[in-house]
């Protein structure tokens, strides 16, 4: 049985035909990084002073204040919605050999029976996915099992399908890393600070 099965599989493989990929009509410069909120998009969708501030944050020369976060979130939402995004997610790599996402919509109740499209700096910067389902070093008290995802401005935000993907780090209520990215960023920071020490 197993020997005939192998021949059947080989036969099926020979029936496969290459997938035709049509040539794009646009120039590569028109679609390259179309779905990535890179510096070019930031310059286009953010006021000049906010663009300068967020660049300083990315380069590690400044901290992110809430006014800047609100302005970045507004520009980011406008760009993402033009590409058809209806949701956003904090996307992180927990200690489970996979990825995880905390999804939210761009809509909120307006308190008057209607809805408004909203995406604030607070929603961009931090979310609170439940850490109790991820490895957390034995912490399982209800209040200690809370986890926080925090935006990593050094990783570009991008649109995938109808979702604005926000790369984040993931830490526990007690400040311990619950992902692979936070330790990496700490290591890079430690290495950079060692290079600044004169020999």
mmCIF file of C-alpha atoms in Angstrom:
data_model
loop_
_atom_site.group_PDB
_atom_site.id
_atom_site.type_symbol
_atom_site.label_atom_id
_atom_site.label_comp_id
_atom_site.label_asym_id
_atom_site.label_seq_id
_atom_site.Cartn_x
_atom_site.Cartn_y
_atom_site.Cartn_z
ATOM 1 C CA UNK A 1 0.000 0.000 0.000
ATOM 2 C CA UNK A 2 2.740 2.480 1.001
ATOM 3 C CA UNK A 3 4.704 1.807 -2.232
ATOM 4 C CA UNK A 4 1.693 2.519 -4.490
ATOM 5 C CA UNK A 5 0.855 5.590 -2.429
ATOM 6 C CA UNK A 6 4.312 6.997 -3.170
ATOM 7 C CA UNK A 7 3.794 6.519 -6.909
ATOM 8 C CA UNK A 8 0.387 8.206 -6.687
ATOM 9 C CA UNK A 9 1.920 11.206 -4.932
ATOM 10 C CA UNK A 10 4.694 11.473 -7.535
ATOM 11 C CA UNK A 11 2.060 11.223 -10.275
ATOM 12 C CA UNK A 12 0.032 14.028 -8.690
ATOM 13 C CA UNK A 13 3.178 16.163 -8.432
ATOM 14 C CA UNK A 14 3.805 15.808 -12.184
ATOM 15 C CA UNK A 15 0.265 17.084 -12.901
ATOM 16 C CA UNK A 16 1.023 20.415 -11.197
ATOM 17 C CA UNK A 17 1.439 23.410 -13.474
ATOM 18 C CA UNK A 18 3.266 26.650 -12.658
ATOM 19 C CA UNK A 19 1.045 29.433 -11.346
ATOM 20 C CA UNK A 20 0.885 32.327 -13.754
ATOM 21 C CA UNK A 21 1.877 35.610 -12.136
ATOM 22 C CA UNK A 22 0.635 38.571 -14.206
ATOM 23 C CA UNK A 23 3.007 41.471 -14.663
ATOM 24 C CA UNK A 24 2.045 44.483 -12.562
ATOM 25 C CA UNK A 25 1.085 47.627 -14.416
ATOM 26 C CA UNK A 26 2.505 49.921 -11.721
ATOM 27 C CA UNK A 27 6.170 50.733 -11.419
ATOM 28 C CA UNK A 28 7.924 49.014 -8.453
ATOM 29 C CA UNK A 29 8.300 52.389 -6.727
ATOM 30 C CA UNK A 30 4.491 52.710 -6.722
ATOM 31 C CA UNK A 31 3.783 49.462 -4.836
ATOM 32 C CA UNK A 32 6.991 48.881 -2.832
ATOM 33 C CA UNK A 33 6.139 49.120 0.910
ATOM 34 C CA UNK A 34 2.593 50.183 0.023
ATOM 35 C CA UNK A 35 1.224 48.492 3.155
ATOM 36 C CA UNK A 36 4.009 49.633 5.518
ATOM 37 C CA UNK A 37 3.775 52.832 7.576
ATOM 38 C CA UNK A 38 7.400 53.765 6.931
ATOM 39 C CA UNK A 39 9.060 57.178 7.217
ATOM 40 C CA UNK A 40 7.828 58.195 3.785
ATOM 41 C CA UNK A 41 4.200 57.564 4.855
ATOM 42 C CA UNK A 42 4.816 59.244 8.217
ATOM 43 C CA UNK A 43 6.049 62.349 6.444
ATOM 44 C CA UNK A 44 2.922 62.311 4.277
ATOM 45 C CA UNK A 45 0.329 61.669 7.029
ATOM 46 C CA UNK A 46 1.850 63.426 10.070
ATOM 47 C CA UNK A 47 2.403 67.121 10.794
ATOM 48 C CA UNK A 48 6.081 68.130 10.409
ATOM 49 C CA UNK A 49 6.688 68.615 14.148
ATOM 50 C CA UNK A 50 5.086 65.248 14.999
ATOM 51 C CA UNK A 51 7.111 63.525 12.278
ATOM 52 C CA UNK A 52 10.323 64.928 13.784
ATOM 53 C CA UNK A 53 9.285 63.835 17.302
ATOM 54 C CA UNK A 54 8.416 60.267 16.281
ATOM 55 C CA UNK A 55 11.713 59.980 14.367
ATOM 56 C CA UNK A 56 13.521 61.046 17.562
ATOM 57 C CA UNK A 57 11.572 58.374 19.481
ATOM 58 C CA UNK A 58 12.485 55.694 16.893
ATOM 59 C CA UNK A 59 16.160 56.631 17.059
ATOM 60 C CA UNK A 60 16.121 56.471 20.870
ATOM 61 C CA UNK A 61 16.765 60.174 21.427
ATOM 62 C CA UNK A 62 13.350 60.955 22.970
ATOM 63 C CA UNK A 63 10.464 59.398 24.888
ATOM 64 C CA UNK A 64 6.948 59.172 23.512
ATOM 65 C CA UNK A 65 4.443 61.593 25.069
ATOM 66 C CA UNK A 66 0.677 61.130 24.782
ATOM 67 C CA UNK A 67 0.127 64.208 22.558
ATOM 68 C CA UNK A 68 2.587 62.799 20.005
ATOM 69 C CA UNK A 69 1.026 59.325 20.304
ATOM 70 C CA UNK A 70 -2.454 60.786 19.632
ATOM 71 C CA UNK A 71 -1.223 62.632 16.530
ATOM 72 C CA UNK A 72 0.610 59.540 15.222
ATOM 73 C CA UNK A 73 -2.485 57.384 15.840
ATOM 74 C CA UNK A 74 -4.671 59.834 13.890
ATOM 75 C CA UNK A 75 -2.324 59.818 10.883
ATOM 76 C CA UNK A 76 -1.862 56.058 11.092
ATOM 77 C CA UNK A 77 -5.638 55.462 11.200
ATOM 78 C CA UNK A 78 -6.214 57.716 8.171
ATOM 79 C CA UNK A 79 -3.529 55.870 6.164
ATOM 80 C CA UNK A 80 -4.788 52.414 7.227
ATOM 81 C CA UNK A 81 -8.448 53.187 6.470
ATOM 82 C CA UNK A 82 -7.492 54.406 2.988
ATOM 83 C CA UNK A 83 -6.095 50.895 2.450
ATOM 84 C CA UNK A 84 -9.368 49.314 3.674
ATOM 85 C CA UNK A 85 -8.403 48.549 7.286
ATOM 86 C CA UNK A 86 -11.319 48.297 9.725
ATOM 87 C CA UNK A 87 -9.475 46.832 12.736
ATOM 88 C CA UNK A 88 -6.163 47.099 14.523
ATOM 89 C CA UNK A 89 -4.220 44.549 16.516
ATOM 90 C CA UNK A 90 -1.295 44.490 18.892
ATOM 91 C CA UNK A 91 0.844 41.731 17.377
ATOM 92 C CA UNK A 92 3.420 39.990 19.567
ATOM 93 C CA UNK A 93 5.518 36.817 19.884
ATOM 94 C CA UNK A 94 4.714 35.106 23.220
ATOM 95 C CA UNK A 95 6.796 32.218 24.574
ATOM 96 C CA UNK A 96 4.685 29.671 22.695
ATOM 97 C CA UNK A 97 6.730 29.385 19.479
ATOM 98 C CA UNK A 98 4.022 31.309 17.627
ATOM 99 C CA UNK A 99 2.454 34.750 17.367
ATOM 100 C CA UNK A 100 -0.546 36.269 19.123
ATOM 101 C CA UNK A 101 -2.820 39.226 18.435
ATOM 102 C CA UNK A 102 -5.157 41.440 20.478
ATOM 103 C CA UNK A 103 -7.779 42.797 18.044
ATOM 104 C CA UNK A 104 -9.907 45.930 18.314
ATOM 105 C CA UNK A 105 -12.154 47.750 15.860
ATOM 106 C CA UNK A 106 -11.835 51.371 14.820
ATOM 107 C CA UNK A 107 -15.406 51.943 16.062
ATOM 108 C CA UNK A 108 -16.538 53.084 19.492
ATOM 109 C CA UNK A 109 -19.932 53.970 20.992
ATOM 110 C CA UNK A 110 -20.515 57.708 20.979
ATOM 111 C CA UNK A 111 -22.729 57.597 24.099
ATOM 112 C CA UNK A 112 -25.755 58.771 22.069
ATOM 113 C CA UNK A 113 -26.798 55.476 20.500
ATOM 114 C CA UNK A 114 -24.434 55.785 17.552
ATOM 115 C CA UNK A 115 -20.891 54.861 16.593
ATOM 116 C CA UNK A 116 -17.752 56.851 15.821
ATOM 117 C CA UNK A 117 -14.500 55.791 14.194
ATOM 118 C CA UNK A 118 -11.765 56.274 16.740
ATOM 119 C CA UNK A 119 -8.153 55.248 17.257
ATOM 120 C CA UNK A 120 -6.297 57.097 20.006
ATOM 121 C CA UNK A 121 -2.706 57.242 21.139
ATOM 122 C CA UNK A 122 -3.675 55.219 24.203
ATOM 123 C CA UNK A 123 -4.989 52.389 21.995
ATOM 124 C CA UNK A 124 -1.843 52.564 19.861
ATOM 125 C CA UNK A 125 0.658 52.575 22.714
ATOM 126 C CA UNK A 126 -0.704 49.914 25.094
ATOM 127 C CA UNK A 127 -3.265 47.119 25.283
ATOM 128 C CA UNK A 128 -4.068 44.539 27.948
ATOM 129 C CA UNK A 129 -4.323 41.020 26.522
ATOM 130 C CA UNK A 130 -4.822 38.278 29.096
ATOM 131 C CA UNK A 131 -1.450 36.771 30.045
ATOM 132 C CA UNK A 132 -2.943 33.851 31.967
ATOM 133 C CA UNK A 133 -2.987 31.681 28.829
ATOM 134 C CA UNK A 134 0.703 32.279 28.091
ATOM 135 C CA UNK A 135 3.809 30.945 29.883
ATOM 136 C CA UNK A 136 4.592 33.378 32.695
ATOM 137 C CA UNK A 137 6.992 31.632 35.031
ATOM 138 C CA UNK A 138 4.313 30.146 37.297
ATOM 139 C CA UNK A 139 2.492 33.424 37.987
ATOM 140 C CA UNK A 140 -1.181 32.525 38.063
ATOM 141 C CA UNK A 141 -2.791 34.858 40.625
ATOM 142 C CA UNK A 142 -5.635 36.620 38.847
ATOM 143 C CA UNK A 143 -4.231 40.118 39.270
ATOM 144 C CA UNK A 144 -0.642 39.032 38.528
ATOM 145 C CA UNK A 145 -1.610 37.124 35.375
ATOM 146 C CA UNK A 146 -2.414 40.351 33.580
ATOM 147 C CA UNK A 147 -0.213 41.048 30.584
ATOM 148 C CA UNK A 148 0.512 44.264 28.748
ATOM 149 C CA UNK A 149 1.436 44.710 25.120
ATOM 150 C CA UNK A 150 3.313 47.925 24.348
ATOM 151 C CA UNK A 151 3.952 49.408 20.904
ATOM 152 C CA UNK A 152 7.503 49.114 19.612
ATOM 153 C CA UNK A 153 7.976 52.275 17.483
ATOM 154 C CA UNK A 154 11.230 50.887 16.020
ATOM 155 C CA UNK A 155 9.277 48.178 14.140
ATOM 156 C CA UNK A 156 7.144 49.487 11.263
ATOM 157 C CA UNK A 157 3.368 49.230 11.567
ATOM 158 C CA UNK A 158 1.757 47.576 8.537
ATOM 159 C CA UNK A 159 -1.640 46.650 7.068
ATOM 160 C CA UNK A 160 -2.452 42.980 6.473
ATOM 161 C CA UNK A 161 -5.844 42.328 4.902
ATOM 162 C CA UNK A 162 -8.297 44.573 6.776
ATOM 163 C CA UNK A 163 -6.146 44.886 9.911
ATOM 164 C CA UNK A 164 -3.598 47.449 11.051
ATOM 165 C CA UNK A 165 -0.799 45.333 12.572
ATOM 166 C CA UNK A 166 1.064 47.039 15.434
ATOM 167 C CA UNK A 167 4.310 45.243 16.439
ATOM 168 C CA UNK A 168 4.558 45.163 20.231
ATOM 169 C CA UNK A 169 6.434 43.704 23.160
ATOM 170 C CA UNK A 170 4.568 41.643 25.760
ATOM 171 C CA UNK A 171 5.294 41.871 29.483
ATOM 172 C CA UNK A 172 3.621 40.643 32.674
ATOM 173 C CA UNK A 173 1.991 42.652 35.452
ATOM 174 C CA UNK A 174 5.257 42.296 37.389
ATOM 175 C CA UNK A 175 7.392 43.544 34.475
ATOM 176 C CA UNK A 176 8.782 40.192 33.362
ATOM 177 C CA UNK A 177 9.198 39.529 29.637
ATOM 178 C CA UNK A 178 6.569 37.145 28.267
ATOM 179 C CA UNK A 179 7.833 37.270 24.686
ATOM 180 C CA UNK A 180 10.996 36.910 22.623
ATOM 181 C CA UNK A 181 11.184 40.568 21.574
ATOM 182 C CA UNK A 182 11.566 42.299 24.956
ATOM 183 C CA UNK A 183 14.759 40.375 25.897
ATOM 184 C CA UNK A 184 16.153 41.044 22.415
ATOM 185 C CA UNK A 185 15.536 44.789 22.739
ATOM 186 C CA UNK A 186 17.113 44.826 26.216
ATOM 187 C CA UNK A 187 20.174 43.024 24.829
ATOM 188 C CA UNK A 188 20.510 45.485 21.961
ATOM 189 C CA UNK A 189 20.235 48.421 24.370
ATOM 190 C CA UNK A 190 22.887 46.883 26.664
ATOM 191 C CA UNK A 191 25.195 46.262 23.712
ATOM 192 C CA UNK A 192 24.756 49.832 22.424
ATOM 193 C CA UNK A 193 25.513 51.274 25.881
ATOM 194 C CA UNK A 194 28.674 49.146 26.104
ATOM 195 C CA UNK A 195 29.888 50.545 22.774
ATOM 196 C CA UNK A 196 29.594 54.078 24.151
ATOM 197 C CA UNK A 197 31.986 53.333 27.025
ATOM 198 C CA UNK A 198 35.500 54.572 26.123
ATOM 199 C CA UNK A 199 38.211 51.881 26.179
#
